[in-house]
Short mmCIF file of C-alpha atoms and ligand atoms in Angstrom, two decimals:
data_model
loop_
_atom_site.label_atom_id
_atom_site.label_comp_id
_atom_site.label_asym_id
_atom_site.label_seq_id
_atom_site.Cartn_x
_atom_site.Cartn_y
_atom_site.Cartn_z
CA UNK A 689 -31.00 55.14 130.87
CA UNK A 690 -33.10 58.20 131.21
CA UNK A 691 -32.90 60.51 134.23
CA UNK A 692 -35.93 62.50 135.38
CA UNK A 693 -35.33 65.84 137.28
CA UNK A 694 -38.22 66.09 139.73
CA UNK A 695 -37.24 69.25 141.60
CA UNK A 696 -34.36 71.57 141.31
CA UNK A 697 -34.93 73.30 144.68
CA UNK A 698 -32.05 73.20 147.11
CA UNK A 699 -31.93 70.17 149.34
CA UNK A 700 -31.87 71.77 152.78
CA UNK A 701 -29.00 72.23 155.10
CA UNK A 702 -26.55 69.22 154.49
CA UNK A 703 -24.48 70.11 157.42
CA UNK A 704 -27.46 69.88 159.76
CA UNK A 705 -28.60 66.82 157.90
CA UNK A 706 -25.49 64.85 158.87
CA UNK A 707 -26.45 65.15 162.58
CA UNK A 708 -30.13 64.44 161.95
CA UNK A 709 -31.19 61.54 164.30
CA UNK A 710 -34.55 60.14 164.36
CA UNK A 711 -36.28 56.78 164.63
CA UNK A 712 -39.52 56.03 162.79
CA UNK A 713 -40.19 53.25 165.12
CA UNK A 714 -39.85 55.30 168.31
CA UNK A 715 -43.13 55.43 170.36
CA UNK A 716 -42.63 59.28 170.55
CA UNK A 717 -42.82 59.45 166.65
CA UNK A 718 -45.89 57.24 166.74
CA UNK A 719 -47.66 59.50 169.15
CA UNK A 720 -46.65 62.71 167.18
CA UNK A 721 -44.73 62.38 163.96
CA UNK A 722 -45.13 66.01 162.89
CA UNK A 723 -42.10 67.63 164.70
CA UNK A 724 -39.86 64.96 163.02
CA UNK A 725 -41.46 65.74 159.62
CA UNK A 726 -40.80 69.38 160.02
CA UNK A 727 -37.23 68.75 160.90
CA UNK A 728 -36.66 66.45 158.02
CA UNK A 729 -38.27 68.74 155.54
CA UNK A 730 -36.22 71.72 156.48
CA UNK A 731 -32.85 70.02 157.17
CA UNK A 732 -32.93 67.10 154.65
CA UNK A 733 -36.05 66.93 152.48
CA UNK A 734 -34.83 63.91 150.44
CA UNK A 735 -33.20 61.83 153.32
CA UNK A 736 -31.48 58.52 153.08
CA UNK A 737 -32.74 56.60 156.04
CA UNK A 738 -30.39 54.32 157.90
CA UNK A 739 -32.75 51.29 157.89
CA UNK A 740 -32.61 49.73 154.38
CA UNK A 741 -31.21 52.76 152.83
CA UNK A 742 -34.68 53.92 151.58
CA UNK A 743 -35.17 57.54 150.60
CA UNK A 744 -37.66 59.55 152.64
CA UNK A 745 -39.26 62.52 150.82
CA UNK A 746 -41.11 65.11 152.91
CA UNK A 747 -41.81 68.27 150.71
CA UNK A 748 -45.16 68.65 149.24
CA UNK A 749 -43.89 69.61 145.78
CA UNK A 750 -41.53 66.53 145.74
CA UNK A 751 -44.12 64.18 146.97
CA UNK A 752 -46.70 65.42 144.49
CA UNK A 753 -44.06 65.21 141.61
CA UNK A 754 -43.11 61.62 142.54
CA UNK A 755 -46.73 60.52 142.60
CA UNK A 756 -47.18 61.97 139.11
CA UNK A 757 -43.84 60.74 137.79
CA UNK A 758 -43.62 58.07 135.08
CA UNK A 759 -40.31 56.87 136.41
CA UNK A 760 -41.70 55.05 139.47
CA UNK A 761 -43.73 51.95 140.13
CA UNK A 762 -45.43 50.73 143.21
CA UNK A 763 -44.03 48.96 146.28
CA UNK A 764 -42.92 45.34 145.58
CA UNK A 765 -44.51 43.92 148.70
CA UNK A 766 -46.18 41.11 146.75
CA UNK A 767 -42.82 40.09 145.49
CA UNK A 768 -41.31 39.95 148.90
CA UNK A 769 -44.26 37.91 150.08
CA UNK A 770 -43.57 35.57 147.15
CA UNK A 771 -39.98 35.17 148.18
CA UNK A 772 -40.96 34.40 151.77
CA UNK A 773 -43.41 31.96 150.46
CA UNK A 774 -40.77 30.10 148.55
CA UNK A 775 -38.81 29.82 151.72
CA UNK A 776 -41.76 28.59 153.77
CA UNK A 777 -42.71 26.05 151.12
CA UNK A 778 -39.47 24.31 151.81
CA UNK A 779 -40.65 23.86 155.45
CA UNK A 780 -44.12 22.54 154.35
CA UNK A 781 -45.93 25.79 155.03
CA UNK A 782 -47.10 28.47 152.56
CA UNK A 783 -48.31 32.05 152.10
CA UNK A 784 -50.10 31.16 148.83
CA UNK A 785 -53.39 32.96 149.40
CA UNK A 786 -51.71 36.14 150.79
CA UNK A 787 -49.20 36.07 147.79
CA UNK A 788 -51.89 35.89 145.24
CA UNK A 789 -54.41 38.33 147.02
CA UNK A 790 -51.87 41.08 147.43
CA UNK A 791 -50.72 40.76 143.93
CA UNK A 792 -54.30 41.87 143.06
CA UNK A 793 -54.33 44.83 145.52
CA UNK A 794 -54.73 47.78 143.25
CA UNK A 795 -52.21 49.93 145.10
CA UNK A 796 -49.48 47.26 144.49
CA UNK A 797 -50.21 46.95 140.87
CA UNK A 798 -48.85 48.76 137.78
CA UNK A 799 -50.11 49.32 134.28
CA UNK A 800 -51.45 47.50 132.16
CA UNK A 801 -52.74 45.09 134.85
CA UNK A 802 -53.69 48.02 137.22
CA UNK A 803 -55.51 49.84 134.28
CA UNK A 804 -57.53 46.67 133.52
CA UNK A 805 -58.58 45.96 137.15
CA UNK A 806 -59.19 49.59 138.11
CA UNK A 807 -61.64 50.06 135.04
CA UNK A 808 -63.48 46.84 136.16
CA UNK A 809 -63.95 47.92 139.86
CA UNK A 810 -64.08 51.67 139.43
CA UNK A 811 -67.73 51.96 138.30
CA UNK A 812 -68.95 50.48 141.44
CA UNK A 813 -67.58 53.54 143.28
CA UNK A 814 -69.06 56.24 141.13
CA UNK A 815 -70.10 59.45 142.91
CA UNK A 816 -73.69 58.52 141.99
CA UNK A 817 -73.42 55.19 143.88
CA UNK A 818 -71.89 56.99 146.88
CA UNK A 819 -74.61 59.70 146.90
CA UNK A 820 -77.18 57.11 146.99
CA UNK A 821 -75.80 55.79 150.19
CA UNK A 822 -76.29 59.16 152.05
CA UNK A 823 -79.76 58.27 153.79
CA UNK A 824 -78.50 54.99 154.82
CA UNK A 825 -75.19 56.32 156.28
CA UNK A 826 -77.33 58.94 158.23
CA UNK A 827 -79.53 56.16 159.60
CA UNK A 828 -76.57 54.06 160.73
CA UNK A 829 -74.88 57.13 162.50
CA UNK A 830 -78.32 57.82 164.25
CA UNK A 831 -78.66 54.18 165.38
CA UNK A 832 -75.16 54.20 166.76
CA UNK A 833 -75.63 57.51 168.59
CA UNK A 834 -79.03 56.47 169.94
CA UNK A 835 -77.24 53.50 171.72
CA UNK A 836 -75.04 55.90 173.75
CA UNK A 837 -77.42 58.94 174.24
CA UNK A 838 -78.56 57.91 177.67
CA UNK A 839 -74.92 57.57 178.89
CA UNK A 840 -72.55 60.30 180.03
CA UNK A 841 -69.55 59.23 177.90
CA UNK A 842 -68.59 57.17 174.88
CA UNK A 843 -65.62 56.01 173.00
CA UNK A 844 -65.70 57.66 169.57
CA UNK A 845 -63.68 54.81 168.03
CA UNK A 846 -65.56 51.80 169.40
CA UNK A 847 -69.04 53.35 169.51
CA UNK A 848 -69.13 55.35 166.35
CA UNK A 849 -66.23 55.44 163.98
CA UNK A 850 -65.27 51.73 163.77
CA UNK A 851 -68.83 50.31 163.67
CA UNK A 852 -69.88 52.92 161.08
CA UNK A 853 -67.11 52.33 158.61
CA UNK A 854 -67.45 48.51 158.95
CA UNK A 855 -71.25 48.82 158.45
CA UNK A 856 -71.01 51.12 155.43
CA UNK A 857 -68.39 49.14 153.46
CA UNK A 858 -70.20 45.92 154.31
CA UNK A 859 -73.48 47.46 153.09
CA UNK A 860 -71.90 48.56 149.86
CA UNK A 861 -70.30 45.18 149.15
CA UNK A 862 -73.53 43.24 150.35
CA UNK A 863 -72.05 41.50 153.37
CA UNK A 864 -74.64 40.56 155.89
CA UNK A 865 -74.65 42.06 159.47
CA UNK A 866 -73.81 38.86 161.32
CA UNK A 867 -70.40 38.34 159.45
CA UNK A 868 -69.30 41.98 159.80
CA UNK A 869 -67.53 41.79 163.18
CA UNK A 870 -65.64 38.59 162.26
CA UNK A 871 -64.58 40.18 158.89
CA UNK A 872 -63.43 43.21 160.82
CA UNK A 873 -61.13 41.11 163.04
CA UNK A 874 -59.59 39.35 160.11
CA UNK A 875 -58.92 42.60 158.23
CA UNK A 876 -57.42 44.04 161.36
CA UNK A 877 -54.69 41.30 161.25
CA UNK A 878 -54.32 41.93 157.42
CA UNK A 879 -53.84 45.79 157.89
CA UNK A 880 -50.17 45.00 159.02
CA UNK A 881 -49.46 44.46 155.28
CA UNK A 882 -48.87 48.22 154.94
CA UNK A 883 -46.16 48.39 157.55
CA UNK A 884 -42.58 48.23 156.35
CA UNK A 885 -41.27 45.77 159.10
CA UNK A 886 -43.39 42.57 159.18
CA UNK A 887 -42.15 39.36 160.73
CA UNK A 888 -42.57 35.90 159.21
CA UNK A 889 -45.04 35.06 162.01
CA UNK A 890 -47.13 38.08 161.12
CA UNK A 891 -47.11 37.13 157.38
CA UNK A 892 -48.40 33.60 158.42
CA UNK A 893 -51.16 35.20 160.47
CA UNK A 894 -52.20 37.50 157.57
CA UNK A 895 -52.21 34.52 155.32
CA UNK A 896 -54.49 32.66 157.76
CA UNK A 897 -56.82 35.65 158.02
CA UNK A 898 -56.94 36.04 154.33
CA UNK A 899 -57.86 32.37 153.84
CA UNK A 900 -60.69 32.78 156.41
CA UNK A 901 -61.95 35.91 154.85
CA UNK A 902 -62.04 34.33 151.48
CA UNK A 903 -63.66 31.06 152.64
CA UNK A 904 -66.48 33.24 153.90
CA UNK A 905 -66.66 35.46 150.65
CA UNK A 906 -66.64 32.32 148.34
CA UNK A 907 -69.97 31.19 149.64
CA UNK A 908 -71.37 34.76 149.37
CA UNK A 909 -70.22 35.14 145.84
CA UNK A 910 -71.71 31.78 144.89
CA UNK A 911 -75.05 33.03 146.35
CA UNK A 912 -74.82 36.28 144.34
CA UNK A 913 -74.03 34.50 141.10
CA UNK A 914 -77.26 32.59 141.41
CA UNK A 915 -79.28 35.53 142.76
CA UNK A 916 -77.70 39.02 141.90
CA UNK A 917 -78.53 41.94 144.25
CA UNK A 918 -77.85 45.63 144.03
CA UNK A 919 -74.46 45.39 145.77
CA UNK A 920 -70.79 45.65 144.81
CA UNK A 921 -70.10 41.89 144.87
CA UNK A 922 -73.00 41.43 142.28
CA UNK A 923 -71.50 44.42 140.30
CA UNK A 924 -68.05 42.71 140.35
CA UNK A 925 -69.40 39.40 139.09
CA UNK A 926 -71.27 41.16 136.26
CA UNK A 927 -68.52 43.79 135.57
CA UNK A 928 -67.42 43.61 131.98
CA UNK A 929 -64.98 45.77 129.82
CA UNK A 930 -64.73 44.85 126.16
CA UNK A 931 -65.54 41.10 126.86
CA UNK A 932 -63.01 41.14 129.82
CA UNK A 933 -64.31 39.82 133.05
CA UNK A 934 -63.01 39.43 136.61
CA UNK A 935 -62.04 35.85 137.66
CA UNK A 936 -63.41 34.44 140.98
CA UNK A 937 -59.93 34.77 142.57
CA UNK A 938 -59.81 38.43 141.43
CA UNK A 939 -63.22 39.17 142.86
CA UNK A 940 -62.10 37.54 146.15
CA UNK A 941 -58.90 39.73 146.29
CA UNK A 942 -60.80 42.90 145.38
CA UNK A 943 -63.44 42.30 148.06
CA UNK A 944 -60.67 41.63 150.60
CA UNK A 945 -59.01 44.82 149.59
CA UNK A 946 -62.16 46.95 149.66
CA UNK A 947 -63.30 45.69 153.00
CA UNK A 948 -59.93 46.45 154.58
CA UNK A 949 -59.35 49.73 152.93
CA UNK A 950 -62.86 51.01 153.39
CA UNK A 951 -63.26 50.28 157.09
CA UNK A 952 -59.82 51.13 158.45
CA UNK A 953 -59.07 54.46 156.89
CA UNK A 954 -62.51 56.11 157.30
CA UNK A 955 -62.87 54.91 160.89
CA UNK A 956 -59.44 56.48 161.65
CA UNK A 957 -60.31 59.67 159.88
CA UNK A 958 -63.49 60.25 162.04
CA UNK A 959 -61.49 59.51 165.29
CA UNK A 960 -58.61 61.79 164.24
CA UNK A 961 -61.01 64.47 163.14
CA UNK A 962 -63.12 64.57 166.35
CA UNK A 963 -59.76 64.80 168.40
CA UNK A 964 -58.51 67.60 166.20
CA UNK A 965 -61.81 69.56 166.68
CA UNK A 966 -61.64 68.99 170.43
CA UNK A 967 -58.01 70.35 170.38
CA UNK A 968 -59.18 73.43 168.33
CA UNK A 969 -62.28 74.58 170.20
CA UNK A 970 -62.75 77.69 168.13
CA UNK A 971 -62.95 75.48 164.97
CA UNK A 972 -65.38 73.08 166.76
CA UNK A 973 -67.56 76.23 167.72
CA UNK A 974 -67.58 77.48 164.14
CA UNK A 975 -68.60 74.15 162.72
CA UNK A 976 -71.32 73.85 165.29
CA UNK A 977 -72.79 77.26 164.34
CA UNK A 978 -72.21 76.70 160.50
CA UNK A 979 -72.81 72.99 159.78
CA UNK A 980 -72.59 73.77 156.01
CA UNK A 981 -68.91 74.24 156.48
CA UNK A 982 -68.63 70.45 156.92
CA UNK A 983 -67.17 69.69 153.44
CA UNK A 984 -64.38 72.09 154.10
CA UNK A 985 -63.87 70.91 157.59
CA UNK A 986 -63.48 67.22 156.52
CA UNK A 987 -61.07 68.14 153.82
CA UNK A 988 -58.99 70.06 156.44
CA UNK A 989 -59.20 67.22 159.00
CA UNK A 990 -58.01 64.79 156.28
CA UNK A 991 -55.11 67.06 155.63
CA UNK A 992 -54.30 67.86 159.21
CA UNK A 993 -54.01 64.28 160.42
CA UNK A 994 -54.01 61.86 157.48
CA UNK A 995 -55.21 58.33 158.07
CA UNK A 996 -52.46 57.06 155.66
CA UNK A 997 -49.10 58.75 156.40
CA UNK A 998 -46.77 57.06 154.00
CA UNK A 999 -46.67 55.45 150.61
CA UNK A 1000 -43.78 53.53 148.92
CA UNK A 1001 -42.60 53.78 145.29
CA UNK A 1002 -39.63 52.21 143.55
CA UNK A 1003 -37.61 54.27 141.04
CA UNK A 1004 -37.76 52.55 137.59
CA UNK A 1005 -35.12 55.13 136.17
CA UNK A 1006 -32.64 57.34 137.90
CA UNK A 1007 -34.51 60.30 139.34
CA UNK A 1008 -33.14 63.61 140.57
CA UNK A 1009 -35.10 65.04 143.52
CA UNK A 1010 -33.86 68.09 145.39
CA UNK A 1011 -30.24 67.65 144.29
CA UNK A 1012 -30.12 64.04 145.35
CA UNK A 1013 -29.96 61.20 142.70
CA UNK A 1014 -32.11 58.26 143.40
CA UNK A 1015 -31.00 55.26 141.42
CA UNK A 1016 -33.22 52.91 139.56
CA UNK A 1017 -34.45 50.21 141.84
CA UNK A 1018 -34.22 52.20 145.03
CA UNK A 1019 -37.12 52.66 147.33
CA UNK A 1020 -38.81 56.02 147.91
CA UNK A 1021 -41.03 56.54 150.90
CA UNK A 1022 -43.39 59.36 150.41
CA UNK A 1023 -44.45 61.05 153.60
CA UNK A 1024 -48.05 62.18 152.84
CA UNK A 1025 -48.43 63.34 156.45
CA UNK A 1026 -45.29 65.63 156.05
CA UNK A 1027 -46.35 66.97 152.67
CA UNK A 1028 -49.74 67.83 154.11
CA UNK A 1029 -48.05 70.02 156.77
CA UNK A 1030 -45.56 71.68 154.41
CA UNK A 1031 -45.52 75.41 155.13
CA UNK A 1032 -44.64 76.23 151.55
CA UNK A 1033 -48.08 74.79 150.49
CA UNK A 1034 -50.21 75.29 153.53
CA UNK A 1035 -49.80 78.53 155.59
CA UNK A 1036 -49.77 77.67 159.39
CA UNK A 1037 -49.80 74.12 158.62
CA UNK A 1038 -50.04 72.91 162.27
CA UNK A 1039 -53.23 74.81 162.75
CA UNK A 1040 -56.59 73.14 162.03
CA UNK A 1041 -58.43 75.73 159.97
CA UNK A 1042 -61.81 74.80 158.49
CA UNK A 1043 -61.85 77.86 156.40
CA UNK A 1044 -58.64 76.81 154.56
CA UNK A 1045 -58.90 77.30 150.82
CA UNK A 1046 -57.26 76.16 148.58
CA UNK A 1047 -56.65 72.83 150.24
CA UNK A 1048 -55.05 70.52 147.74
CA UNK A 1049 -53.74 67.88 150.13
CA UNK A 1050 -52.23 64.56 149.11
CA UNK A 1051 -53.99 62.46 151.70
CA UNK A 1052 -55.64 60.48 148.94
CA UNK A 1053 -52.42 60.35 146.88
CA UNK A 1054 -52.56 61.40 143.05
CA UNK A 1055 -52.45 60.19 139.61
CA UNK A 1056 -53.47 56.56 138.62
CA UNK A 1057 -53.65 55.33 142.25
CA UNK A 1058 -55.74 58.12 143.53
CA UNK A 1059 -57.89 56.71 146.26
CA UNK A 1060 -60.84 54.88 144.73
CA UNK A 1061 -62.91 55.27 147.95
CA UNK A 1062 -62.25 59.04 148.41
CA UNK A 1063 -65.87 60.09 147.82
CA UNK A 1064 -67.19 57.48 150.19
CA UNK A 1065 -64.72 58.39 152.90
CA UNK A 1066 -65.62 62.05 152.58
CA UNK A 1067 -69.41 61.44 152.75
CA UNK A 1068 -69.15 59.16 155.66
CA UNK A 1069 -66.82 61.41 157.66
CA UNK A 1070 -69.06 64.50 156.90
CA UNK A 1071 -72.27 62.80 158.04
CA UNK A 1072 -70.59 61.20 161.23
CA UNK A 1073 -68.75 64.35 162.42
CA UNK A 1074 -71.68 66.85 161.79
CA UNK A 1075 -74.27 64.60 163.35
CA UNK A 1076 -72.13 63.96 166.38
CA UNK A 1077 -71.23 67.51 167.16
CA UNK A 1078 -74.72 68.86 166.51
CA UNK A 1079 -76.49 66.14 168.70
CA UNK A 1080 -73.73 66.06 171.47
CA UNK A 1081 -72.74 69.85 171.71
CA UNK A 1082 -70.93 69.40 175.00
CA UNK A 1083 -68.26 66.85 173.93
CA UNK A 1084 -65.11 67.01 175.97
CA UNK A 1085 -62.01 64.80 175.90
CA UNK A 1086 -62.25 62.32 178.84
CA UNK A 1087 -58.54 61.21 178.88
CA UNK A 1088 -55.22 62.99 178.57
CA UNK A 1089 -53.53 59.61 177.81
CA UNK A 1090 -54.26 58.93 174.02
CA UNK A 1091 -53.03 55.70 172.57
CA UNK A 1092 -52.14 55.47 168.98
CA UNK A 1093 -52.18 52.40 166.68
CA UNK A 1094 -48.74 50.95 166.50
CA UNK A 1095 -48.07 51.66 162.79
CA UNK A 1096 -46.03 54.17 160.97
CA UNK A 1097 -48.36 54.02 157.90
CA UNK A 1098 -51.78 53.98 159.41
CA UNK A 1099 -52.54 56.81 161.79
CA UNK A 1100 -55.49 56.22 164.03
CA UNK A 1101 -56.38 56.11 167.83
CA UNK A 1102 -57.02 52.97 169.61
CA UNK A 1103 -59.64 54.68 171.60
CA UNK A 1104 -61.06 58.17 171.97
CA UNK A 1105 -62.97 58.61 175.24
CA UNK A 1106 -65.22 61.59 175.47
CA UNK A 1107 -67.79 62.83 177.86
CA UNK A 1108 -70.93 64.87 176.86
CA UNK A 1109 -72.58 66.01 180.05
CA UNK A 1110 -73.31 69.79 180.45
C1 HEM B 451 -60.04 59.06 154.54
C2 HEM B 451 -59.97 57.78 154.27
C3 HEM B 451 -59.05 57.29 153.26
C4 HEM B 451 -57.73 57.62 153.03
C5 HEM B 451 -56.82 58.71 153.77
C6 HEM B 451 -57.27 56.85 151.87
C7 HEM B 451 -55.99 56.88 151.32
C8 HEM B 451 -55.54 56.26 150.18
C9 HEM B 451 -54.33 56.42 149.56
C10 HEM B 451 -53.15 57.40 150.07
C11 HEM B 451 -54.27 55.65 148.48
C12 HEM B 451 -53.13 55.56 147.39
C13 HEM B 451 -52.22 54.30 147.66
C14 HEM B 451 -51.12 54.28 146.65
O1 HEM B 451 -50.94 55.08 145.84
O2 HEM B 451 -50.15 53.42 146.96
C15 HEM B 451 -55.44 54.93 148.43
C16 HEM B 451 -55.90 54.05 147.42
C17 HEM B 451 -56.97 53.29 147.59
N1 HEM B 451 -57.92 53.47 148.43
FE1 HEM B 451 -58.16 54.75 149.93
N2 HEM B 451 -58.21 56.07 151.44
C18 HEM B 451 -59.29 56.29 152.28
C19 HEM B 451 -60.55 55.58 152.20
C20 HEM B 451 -60.84 54.54 151.34
C21 HEM B 451 -62.13 53.91 151.21
C22 HEM B 451 -63.35 54.21 151.98
C23 HEM B 451 -61.93 52.94 150.29
C24 HEM B 451 -62.88 51.86 149.82
C25 HEM B 451 -64.05 51.73 150.10
C26 HEM B 451 -60.68 52.99 149.72
C27 HEM B 451 -60.14 52.20 148.78
C28 HEM B 451 -58.88 52.44 148.12
C29 HEM B 451 -58.37 51.63 147.04
C30 HEM B 451 -59.12 50.41 146.41
C31 HEM B 451 -57.25 52.09 146.60
C32 HEM B 451 -56.18 51.72 145.55
C33 HEM B 451 -56.40 52.55 144.29
C34 HEM B 451 -55.48 52.19 143.20
O3 HEM B 451 -54.33 51.84 143.56
O4 HEM B 451 -55.86 52.35 142.00
N3 HEM B 451 -59.98 54.06 150.39
N4 HEM B 451 -56.29 55.33 149.43
#
């Protein structure tokens, strides 16, 4: 068996590491994971966690190297759903739809199946397609802000970030307005799929939500087969690579993935970004004065408080990372949020600095699973944040009690109340 050496750097202070105590499921960690990340990175950067024995990797160089390594595969969540499915089938229940659908989620797939599906889907997300959406995204942002302009306050999450991201991904896929809210509620249930601890009841709820999403999408796909439009569903139906086509079940799974991935992450990025700017008034002022800095600013926001905090990989061969040997078959949790605050890569990492350059964060991961929607997420966040702060220059945080979503993987606020009177 081959053994890959990923980093030869010393692995922190092993004496301190023995006393390292933290709980990823503690509400304090949920509210602010960054002090724990710093402690882990400096005391035990390749840490064996007491729950499940997974490895937790927090240094930028190590995270990046694992993402690029040929000795890892993706999380085997679809396999564990399949195992639970076998158990439930004995009791006359099943998770069939969830098991199949997640097996076609690109971020759980490996080559060659991943290569095939990504090639068929990828063209629908080209920078040209995304650029073409700019005027429509601007219109949606303006419409949403018009609705609250006469008020004195708003909730950034409910009034802007969430409806914008739902609307844009729906528009791209070709989902009509009247179905968007219902789809959003179903994908909200399904988003638990990313979390490491999921109960059987939650799996059943996700299976039901997936069945409902797909019942709706099946009718829409049939309509597009008869009457193709300029949307992603029609593109997926027509997509062809060397005589290879997507089956109807694959199209259903991909649309489910794209709707979920597209609305959740971007919405959270906009919320996290406005909060970060409110907490760094000098950066907010600079961006208001220099709106052309928005590309840099959004990149920095995505680094500073990443909407996806962790990814899982499984070692396919023995790996040596920072003096630790990870054996084939062991699980590696890559803390993107920790890597993005690594002082060895980002000077003053806990400062939001919209002038930061270079800014090679790993919020969109790397290598073959690099986020398919990165261009869309960037454009949407740029338009939403710039329009908001230009049109509402007196934004102020209207609560000191912020509630974060209960997830260690997805980082986003439940609400972000702001006032905007002079
Ligand atoms: C700021 C917002 C976003 C963040 C932080 C983000 C983050 C990520 C990350 C970290 C991955 C890698 C997963 C892995 O390697 O296991 C990923 C993959 C993916 N993302 Fe995003 N994402 C964002 C927005 C979007 C949007 C808007 C879409 C779709 C419209 C999208 C669709 C996808 C898809 C389909 C994949 C799987 C790619 C593959 O495995 O080949 N993402 N994203």
